[in-house]
Amino acid sequence: MRRFNYVHSGCRMAVEHSFGQLKNKFQRLKFINVEEVNEIVDIIFAACVLHNVCKLNGDREDVIPEPETEDGSEPAEGEDERDGIALRNELMISVQ
């Protein structure tokens, strides 16, 4: 039982570390406002794919900052979504 607990703890730490890296890179993951489990899985899966695309393209492990307005407040409703769509389109063009 001690061996199982040791191995289980090591695996859990690796998973927690991976989620920490994703949440650091894509800070929006800290605020997922979704209740459907399938949607959450899709969001995390997409973040993993984007992370791998970034690594394949030589991206550093820096944080991708959340968009802010000039006064430092949160973006207006839909504004960050438009920025996200533009970023997604740029990524699609760069990997083609």
XYZ file of N, CA and C in Angstrom:
288
model
N 0.820 -1.190 0.000
C 0.000 0.000 0.000
C 0.870 1.263 0.000
N 1.988 1.203 0.702
C 2.881 2.372 0.723
C 3.444 2.649 -0.668
N 3.794 1.578 -1.367
C 4.329 1.734 -2.730
C 3.286 2.383 -3.638
N 2.041 1.914 -3.546
C 0.959 2.487 -4.347
C 0.810 3.973 -4.054
N 0.770 4.333 -2.778
C 0.623 5.738 -2.399
C 1.779 6.588 -2.939
N 2.985 6.041 -2.907
C 4.156 6.761 -3.400
C 4.044 7.000 -4.912
N 3.708 5.953 -5.650
C 3.583 6.066 -7.111
C 2.411 6.982 -7.463
N 1.301 6.812 -6.776
C 0.114 7.641 -7.024
C 0.431 9.112 -6.765
N 1.141 9.395 -5.707
C 1.513 10.768 -5.377
C 2.402 11.369 -6.462
N 3.354 10.582 -6.951
C 4.240 11.064 -8.009
C 3.478 11.381 -9.292
N 2.524 10.524 -9.638
C 1.711 10.760 -10.839
C 0.845 12.005 -10.661
N 0.249 12.140 -9.499
C -0.604 13.297 -9.228
C 0.201 14.582 -9.317
N 1.419 14.566 -8.797
C 2.265 15.768 -8.860
C 2.610 16.113 -10.300
N 2.850 15.105 -11.144
C 3.158 15.362 -12.555
C 1.954 15.996 -13.259
N 0.759 15.496 -12.965
C -0.457 16.048 -13.571
C -0.687 17.478 -13.075
N -0.515 17.700 -11.778
C -0.695 19.046 -11.224
C 0.317 20.021 -11.822
N 1.538 19.555 -12.028
C 2.571 20.395 -12.633
C 2.176 20.757 -14.070
N 1.660 19.789 -14.808
C 1.236 20.033 -16.192
C 0.101 21.049 -16.248
N -0.893 20.894 -15.368
C -1.988 21.860 -15.331
C -1.479 23.237 -14.917
N -0.513 23.281 -14.028
C 0.076 24.557 -13.623
C 0.748 25.257 -14.798
N 1.461 24.490 -15.630
C 2.096 25.068 -16.811
C 1.049 25.619 -17.773
N -0.027 24.856 -17.987
C -1.085 25.323 -18.882
C -1.738 26.592 -18.350
N -2.023 26.604 -17.044
C -2.678 27.780 -16.465
C -1.748 28.988 -16.447
N -0.458 28.756 -16.393
C 0.490 29.861 -16.458
C 0.554 30.416 -17.880
N 0.563 29.536 -18.852
C 0.672 29.958 -20.251
C -0.637 30.572 -20.746
N -1.751 29.950 -20.421
C -3.067 30.413 -20.854
C -3.875 30.770 -19.606
N -3.656 31.968 -19.107
C -4.218 32.350 -17.814
C -5.745 32.349 -17.786
N -6.361 32.361 -18.931
C -7.820 32.298 -18.989
C -8.329 30.984 -18.387
N -7.511 29.948 -18.381
C -7.913 28.667 -17.806
C -8.199 28.761 -16.311
N -7.676 29.793 -15.666
C -7.944 29.964 -14.234
C -9.388 30.371 -13.977
N -10.076 30.820 -15.009
C -11.427 31.351 -14.855
C -12.400 30.705 -15.825
N -12.351 29.397 -15.966
C -13.286 28.707 -16.855
C -14.667 28.770 -16.224
N -15.582 29.410 -16.933
C -16.941 29.573 -16.425
C -17.886 28.666 -17.208
N -17.642 27.372 -17.123
C -18.417 26.380 -17.851
C -18.849 25.316 -16.867
N -20.074 24.838 -17.030
C -20.572 23.814 -16.112
C -20.613 22.425 -16.733
N -20.624 22.360 -18.053
C -20.668 21.067 -18.737
C -19.271 20.449 -18.755
N -19.165 19.235 -18.251
C -17.874 18.562 -18.173
C -17.268 18.395 -19.563
N -18.093 18.055 -20.555
C -17.568 17.869 -21.917
C -16.935 19.144 -22.451
N -17.514 20.298 -22.148
C -16.951 21.564 -22.607
C -15.622 21.849 -21.918
N -15.537 21.536 -20.634
C -14.292 21.741 -19.892
C -13.186 20.863 -20.484
N -13.520 19.607 -20.779
C -12.543 18.692 -21.378
C -12.076 19.240 -22.719
N -13.012 19.753 -23.543
C -12.652 20.310 -24.845
C -11.720 21.518 -24.697
N -11.999 22.368 -23.716
C -11.171 23.560 -23.499
C -9.754 23.167 -23.090
N -9.648 22.225 -22.169
C -8.328 21.791 -21.705
C -7.579 21.064 -22.825
N -8.294 20.252 -23.591
C -7.678 19.565 -24.722
C -7.142 20.580 -25.733
N -7.937 21.606 -26.024
C -7.503 22.656 -26.960
C -6.271 23.374 -26.432
N -6.232 23.635 -25.125
C -5.063 24.290 -24.529
C -3.820 23.408 -24.672
N -3.990 22.109 -24.502
C -2.856 21.189 -24.671
C -2.357 21.195 -26.109
N -3.288 21.196 -27.065
C -2.900 21.228 -28.475
C -2.160 22.530 -28.781
N -2.713 23.662 -28.326
C -2.046 24.950 -28.562
C -0.661 24.987 -27.924
N -0.550 24.433 -26.727
C 0.744 24.378 -26.046
C 1.754 23.603 -26.895
N 1.319 22.462 -27.444
C 2.214 21.656 -28.267
C 2.572 22.368 -29.568
N 1.609 23.066 -30.174
C 1.891 23.840 -31.386
C 2.925 24.919 -31.078
N 2.747 25.585 -29.946
C 3.708 26.621 -29.545
C 5.105 26.025 -29.375
N 5.202 24.868 -28.720
C 6.506 24.236 -28.524
C 7.129 23.828 -29.847
N 6.324 23.305 -30.767
C 6.848 22.895 -32.070
C 7.359 24.082 -32.876
N 6.802 25.264 -32.622
C 7.216 26.464 -33.337
C 8.270 27.256 -32.573
N 8.862 26.650 -31.551
C 9.961 27.278 -30.824
C 9.538 28.373 -29.873
N 8.266 28.388 -29.489
C 7.792 29.405 -28.561
C 8.406 29.167 -27.188
N 8.727 30.262 -26.529
C 9.261 30.152 -25.170
C 8.119 29.858 -24.208
N 8.455 29.559 -22.987
C 7.465 29.219 -21.974
C 6.922 30.445 -21.259
N 6.951 31.592 -21.923
C 6.457 32.818 -21.309
C 4.938 32.781 -21.187
N 4.447 33.651 -20.359
C 3.004 33.784 -20.173
C 2.421 34.557 -21.343
N 1.282 34.091 -21.849
C 0.530 34.867 -22.824
C -0.428 35.724 -22.005
N -0.209 37.042 -21.958
C -0.997 37.883 -21.059
C -2.454 37.992 -21.477
N -3.294 38.141 -20.488
C -4.705 38.413 -20.727
C -4.833 39.808 -21.310
N -5.753 40.002 -22.247
C -5.927 41.348 -22.796
C -6.447 42.309 -21.741
N -5.977 43.538 -21.802
C -6.424 44.573 -20.873
C -6.762 45.827 -21.660
N -7.599 46.629 -21.076
C -7.877 47.923 -21.687
C -6.808 48.900 -21.251
N -6.818 50.095 -21.815
C -5.776 51.076 -21.496
C -5.767 51.461 -20.024
N -6.933 51.440 -19.382
C -6.992 51.827 -17.967
C -6.760 50.642 -17.026
N -6.452 49.463 -17.590
C -6.148 48.296 -16.767
C -7.355 47.488 -16.352
N -8.556 47.893 -16.773
C -9.761 47.152 -16.396
C -9.943 45.958 -17.328
N -10.897 45.131 -16.975
C -11.210 43.973 -17.801
C -11.779 44.427 -19.140
N -11.535 43.675 -20.210
C -12.104 44.039 -21.506
C -13.631 43.975 -21.478
N -14.255 44.745 -22.342
C -15.714 44.724 -22.441
C -16.161 43.361 -22.933
N -17.408 43.024 -22.645
C -17.972 41.736 -23.047
C -17.766 41.517 -24.547
N -17.157 40.412 -24.922
C -16.940 40.083 -26.320
C -15.634 40.610 -26.886
N -15.024 41.596 -26.235
C -13.786 42.185 -26.758
C -12.645 41.176 -26.722
N -12.508 40.451 -25.612
C -11.444 39.461 -25.526
C -11.699 38.291 -26.473
N -12.974 38.011 -26.766
C -13.293 36.954 -27.713
C -12.829 37.340 -29.114
N -13.036 38.600 -29.494
C -12.564 39.062 -30.802
C -11.048 38.978 -30.880
N -10.362 39.366 -29.796
C -8.901 39.264 -29.772
C -8.469 37.806 -29.901
N -9.198 36.912 -29.231
C -8.893 35.485 -29.299
C -9.066 34.927 -30.700
N -10.115 35.374 -31.373
C -10.355 34.917 -32.744
C -9.226 35.385 -33.657
N -8.796 36.635 -33.486
C -7.691 37.159 -34.296
C -6.414 36.364 -34.033
N -6.128 36.059 -32.774
C -4.940 35.284 -32.430
C -5.026 33.880 -33.024
N -6.212 33.265 -32.936
C -6.399 31.932 -33.501
C -6.131 31.949 -35.000
N -6.657 32.963 -35.688
C -6.453 33.050 -37.133
C -4.973 33.226 -37.475
N -4.253 34.020 -36.689
C -2.817 34.195 -36.908
C -2.083 32.864 -36.728
N -2.467 32.106 -35.687
C -1.844 30.808 -35.437
C -2.109 29.845 -36.590
N -3.349 29.843 -37.109
C -3.692 28.953 -38.211
C -2.843 29.267 -39.443
N -2.666 30.557 -39.717
C -1.873 30.955 -40.875
C -0.415 30.549 -40.683
N 0.092 30.694 -39.461
C 1.513 30.410 -39.226
C 1.855 28.928 -39.321
N 0.897 28.028 -39.098
C 1.193 26.595 -39.148
C 0.856 25.952 -40.491
N 0.338 26.725 -41.419
C -0.007 26.166 -42.741
C 1.196 26.095 -43.624
